[in-house]
Amino acid sequence: MVGGAVYTAVAFLQRSETLVTEGCKVPGADEDLATDQAGYAALISAIAVRRGLPARAASIALATSLQESKLRNIGHGDEAGPDSRGLFQQRPSQGWGTEAEVMDPYHATNAFYDALVKIPGYESLPITAAAQEVQRSAYPGAYAQHEPTARAFASALTGQSPQSLDCTLRAPDAAGDPAAVQQRLTSAFGALTAGTEGRTLTVQAQDTRAWAWAVAQWAVANAKSLSITAVAVDGQTWTRSGHNGWQPGDAPAGQVSITVAAEPAK
């Protein structure tokens, strides 16, 4: 009888998991992002933080990528640009790099920012105008429709809006690796001080509270691909299983703790 009850409970939990609609949201955005889109949004925002750019730069980049590729690293172009590729649909024939380079999200994002920072006063331009200065699109007004979503996600993912990004996810289907989390963090944010104990990676915050929140919300945005189960920072904790967003916790100031899943039960 006990075995049957346990089986029933496990089956119920498994069915409940399949009903979870995965995605990431931020207050003020017009749309939620799928988990792969959120991961790219976090990378674009992290590179802005790494370069010391304002959140406005990330907003412009996100609005551009939402319009050009729906925030996905696509390997084909369209009639307007048959050789366009990547997050920003950059064209090798127009000097954005080789095809392999524009398909590299790190290269593509830095190339976008390299062009953006050359525009005088881009920070005070309307987002759609700044995006058009970089992209020279045949549809210059199209970026405007993405401004609310781009601003909201950029503010969260650059740490300007703490505890605002939340992702609803199913249970992990594979174990996580703290070393893989650290490698991806370093690729996005640059050199950092971190240590691992068991399944938890602890990152020492740099000079600002916003930086810590940028790292923490980057971890939430990448929780699906990296099998992250919990993130703690600045007295707040996000847990994958709770589906309750950020909740008060005992995380000390000055560090971000990221915990990954153990091997799932068979």
XYZ file of C-alpha atoms in Angstrom:
266
model
C 0.000 0.000 0.000
C 2.819 2.377 0.900
C 4.627 1.579 -2.360
C 1.476 2.318 -4.332
C 1.046 5.647 -2.581
C 4.635 6.630 -3.309
C 4.221 5.662 -6.971
C 1.033 7.722 -7.190
C 2.728 10.747 -5.624
C 5.705 10.534 -7.991
C 3.425 10.134 -11.003
C 1.405 13.176 -9.910
C 4.554 15.266 -9.566
C 5.772 14.150 -12.976
C 2.456 15.071 -14.585
C 2.508 18.429 -12.786
C 5.971 19.140 -14.179
C 4.825 18.561 -17.741
C 2.130 21.205 -17.253
C 4.658 23.902 -16.326
C 5.025 26.512 -19.070
C 8.660 27.554 -19.024
C 9.682 31.159 -19.557
C 11.106 34.312 -17.992
C 9.358 37.546 -17.119
C 10.091 41.018 -15.815
C 7.597 43.653 -14.603
C 6.997 46.278 -17.259
C 7.843 44.082 -20.246
C 5.250 43.689 -22.993
C 6.178 40.049 -23.449
C 7.835 37.187 -21.633
C 10.936 35.523 -23.045
C 11.507 31.858 -23.717
C 14.405 30.382 -21.780
C 16.813 30.447 -24.737
C 15.901 34.075 -25.448
C 16.467 34.960 -21.788
C 19.922 33.395 -21.914
C 20.911 35.552 -24.876
C 19.377 38.641 -23.262
C 21.479 37.948 -20.160
C 24.642 37.631 -22.261
C 23.981 40.882 -24.144
C 23.354 42.682 -20.847
C 26.377 41.123 -19.115
C 28.691 42.289 -21.883
C 27.339 45.824 -21.441
C 28.130 45.578 -17.707
C 31.598 44.200 -18.467
C 32.325 47.090 -20.825
C 31.092 49.683 -18.320
C 28.233 50.764 -20.589
C 24.955 52.161 -19.233
C 21.787 50.084 -19.070
C 20.558 52.195 -21.990
C 23.112 50.492 -24.234
C 21.725 47.093 -23.268
C 18.179 48.337 -23.934
C 19.174 49.401 -27.457
C 20.938 46.095 -28.100
C 18.016 44.019 -26.823
C 15.449 45.967 -28.871
C 17.632 45.453 -31.926
C 18.055 41.726 -31.394
C 14.357 41.247 -30.635
C 13.517 42.814 -33.986
C 16.294 41.284 -36.059
C 16.330 37.691 -34.794
C 13.732 37.410 -32.013
C 16.735 37.135 -29.647
C 17.944 33.922 -31.235
C 21.246 33.043 -32.854
C 19.860 32.180 -36.268
C 22.034 30.921 -39.092
C 20.208 32.371 -42.089
C 19.207 35.739 -43.496
C 16.217 37.084 -45.420
C 15.461 38.861 -48.691
C 16.842 42.144 -47.357
C 20.085 40.501 -46.275
C 20.606 36.953 -47.542
C 23.996 36.749 -45.823
C 22.674 38.115 -42.498
C 23.419 35.933 -39.493
C 23.290 35.747 -35.725
C 21.647 37.658 -32.889
C 21.736 40.978 -34.745
C 21.507 39.672 -38.325
C 24.889 41.195 -39.078
C 26.212 40.840 -42.620
C 29.771 39.666 -43.295
C 29.568 41.531 -46.604
C 29.155 44.781 -44.671
C 32.189 44.339 -42.460
C 30.690 42.814 -39.322
C 33.112 39.886 -39.408
C 33.281 36.457 -40.949
C 30.222 34.234 -40.959
C 31.677 32.267 -38.055
C 32.295 35.491 -36.112
C 28.798 36.935 -36.534
C 27.414 33.556 -35.429
C 29.461 33.852 -32.221
C 27.165 35.686 -29.752
C 30.154 37.192 -27.920
C 31.689 38.613 -31.100
C 28.329 39.766 -32.450
C 27.397 41.581 -29.238
C 30.761 43.308 -28.910
C 30.628 44.310 -32.586
C 27.205 45.858 -31.991
C 28.467 47.826 -28.990
C 31.614 48.867 -30.871
C 29.372 50.519 -33.461
C 26.924 51.925 -30.903
C 29.502 53.776 -28.811
C 30.728 55.616 -31.907
C 27.353 57.357 -32.235
C 27.554 60.775 -30.514
C 25.020 61.050 -27.696
C 23.513 57.619 -28.292
C 22.444 57.486 -24.625
C 19.951 60.305 -25.164
C 18.623 59.162 -28.537
C 15.317 57.300 -28.760
C 16.053 53.587 -28.694
C 14.716 53.087 -32.203
C 16.880 55.942 -33.557
C 20.044 54.601 -31.930
C 19.315 51.085 -33.196
C 18.800 52.391 -36.711
C 22.096 54.297 -36.611
C 23.848 50.984 -36.013
C 21.790 48.677 -38.202
C 20.759 50.877 -41.164
C 17.608 48.802 -41.484
C 15.088 49.065 -44.317
C 12.435 49.219 -41.576
C 13.750 51.843 -39.117
C 10.520 52.159 -37.151
C 10.289 48.464 -36.356
C 12.542 48.639 -33.293
C 10.086 50.831 -31.380
C 7.637 47.982 -30.757
C 10.243 46.224 -28.625
C 11.240 49.181 -26.431
C 9.188 48.330 -23.285
C 10.398 44.729 -23.223
C 13.994 45.709 -23.995
C 14.073 48.385 -21.268
C 12.545 46.107 -18.631
C 14.863 43.164 -19.282
C 17.931 45.388 -19.635
C 17.191 47.051 -16.304
C 16.880 43.668 -14.594
C 19.841 41.989 -16.260
C 22.241 44.893 -15.676
C 21.258 44.845 -12.001
C 19.514 48.215 -12.006
C 16.211 46.575 -10.996
C 16.973 44.007 -8.268
C 14.839 40.883 -7.735
C 12.768 41.599 -10.853
C 13.647 38.750 -13.226
C 11.837 35.476 -12.575
C 11.919 32.282 -14.618
C 9.379 29.485 -14.293
C 11.075 26.170 -15.029
C 10.502 22.449 -14.823
C 12.754 20.310 -12.645
C 16.275 19.805 -14.062
C 16.760 16.699 -16.174
C 20.538 16.616 -15.676
C 23.069 17.415 -12.984
C 24.646 20.839 -12.972
C 28.357 21.653 -12.831
C 29.583 24.646 -10.771
C 32.710 24.792 -12.937
C 30.578 25.183 -16.065
C 28.625 27.989 -14.385
C 31.864 29.761 -13.474
C 33.234 29.378 -17.000
C 30.103 30.870 -18.550
C 30.051 33.692 -15.986
C 33.673 34.545 -16.696
C 33.045 34.551 -20.437
C 30.196 37.017 -19.949
C 31.380 39.271 -17.112
C 35.153 38.860 -17.212
C 37.487 37.828 -14.407
C 35.793 37.225 -11.057
C 36.625 35.841 -7.630
C 34.700 32.667 -6.856
C 34.897 29.437 -4.905
C 33.008 26.161 -4.925
C 31.726 24.075 -2.044
C 29.773 20.998 -3.057
C 27.178 22.009 -5.614
C 27.321 25.734 -4.800
C 29.434 28.355 -6.539
C 29.937 31.540 -4.496
C 30.947 34.661 -6.398
C 32.388 37.633 -4.545
C 30.639 40.820 -5.629
C 32.623 43.570 -7.262
C 32.245 47.281 -6.633
C 28.472 47.775 -6.776
C 25.248 46.193 -5.595
C 24.024 46.377 -9.195
C 26.893 44.139 -10.335
C 25.890 41.463 -7.816
C 22.291 41.612 -8.988
C 23.400 41.454 -12.622
C 25.241 38.206 -11.853
C 22.352 36.817 -9.805
C 19.733 37.517 -12.448
C 22.075 36.237 -15.168
C 22.087 32.964 -13.202
C 18.290 32.854 -13.099
C 18.107 33.565 -16.845
C 20.507 30.665 -17.477
C 19.044 28.304 -14.884
C 17.543 25.941 -17.449
C 20.653 25.410 -19.563
C 22.986 25.140 -16.543
C 20.680 23.103 -14.243
C 20.698 25.854 -11.594
C 18.290 25.246 -8.727
C 18.836 28.245 -6.432
C 20.379 31.721 -6.454
C 20.962 33.830 -3.331
C 22.103 37.445 -3.091
C 21.629 40.509 -0.906
C 19.110 38.947 1.510
C 17.012 37.418 -1.283
C 16.731 33.892 -2.679
C 15.309 32.514 -5.915
C 14.500 28.803 -6.036
C 13.659 26.880 -9.158
C 11.132 24.622 -7.472
C 9.179 27.315 -5.684
C 7.731 29.202 -8.658
C 7.362 32.127 -6.255
C 9.973 34.539 -7.564
C 12.478 36.148 -5.223
C 11.835 35.620 -1.531
C 13.551 36.943 1.621
C 16.535 34.804 2.603
C 19.728 34.942 4.614
C 22.196 35.627 1.790
C 24.837 38.095 2.972
C 25.651 41.245 1.071
C 28.743 41.154 -1.091
C 28.371 37.716 -2.633
C 26.198 35.680 -4.979
C 25.601 31.969 -4.333
C 24.531 29.752 -7.229
C 23.512 26.143 -6.540
C 23.178 23.498 -9.243
C 21.196 20.285 -9.362
C 22.465 16.899 -8.293
C 22.033 13.906 -10.603
C 18.267 13.354 -10.979
C 16.809 10.189 -9.509
C 16.224 7.460 -12.071
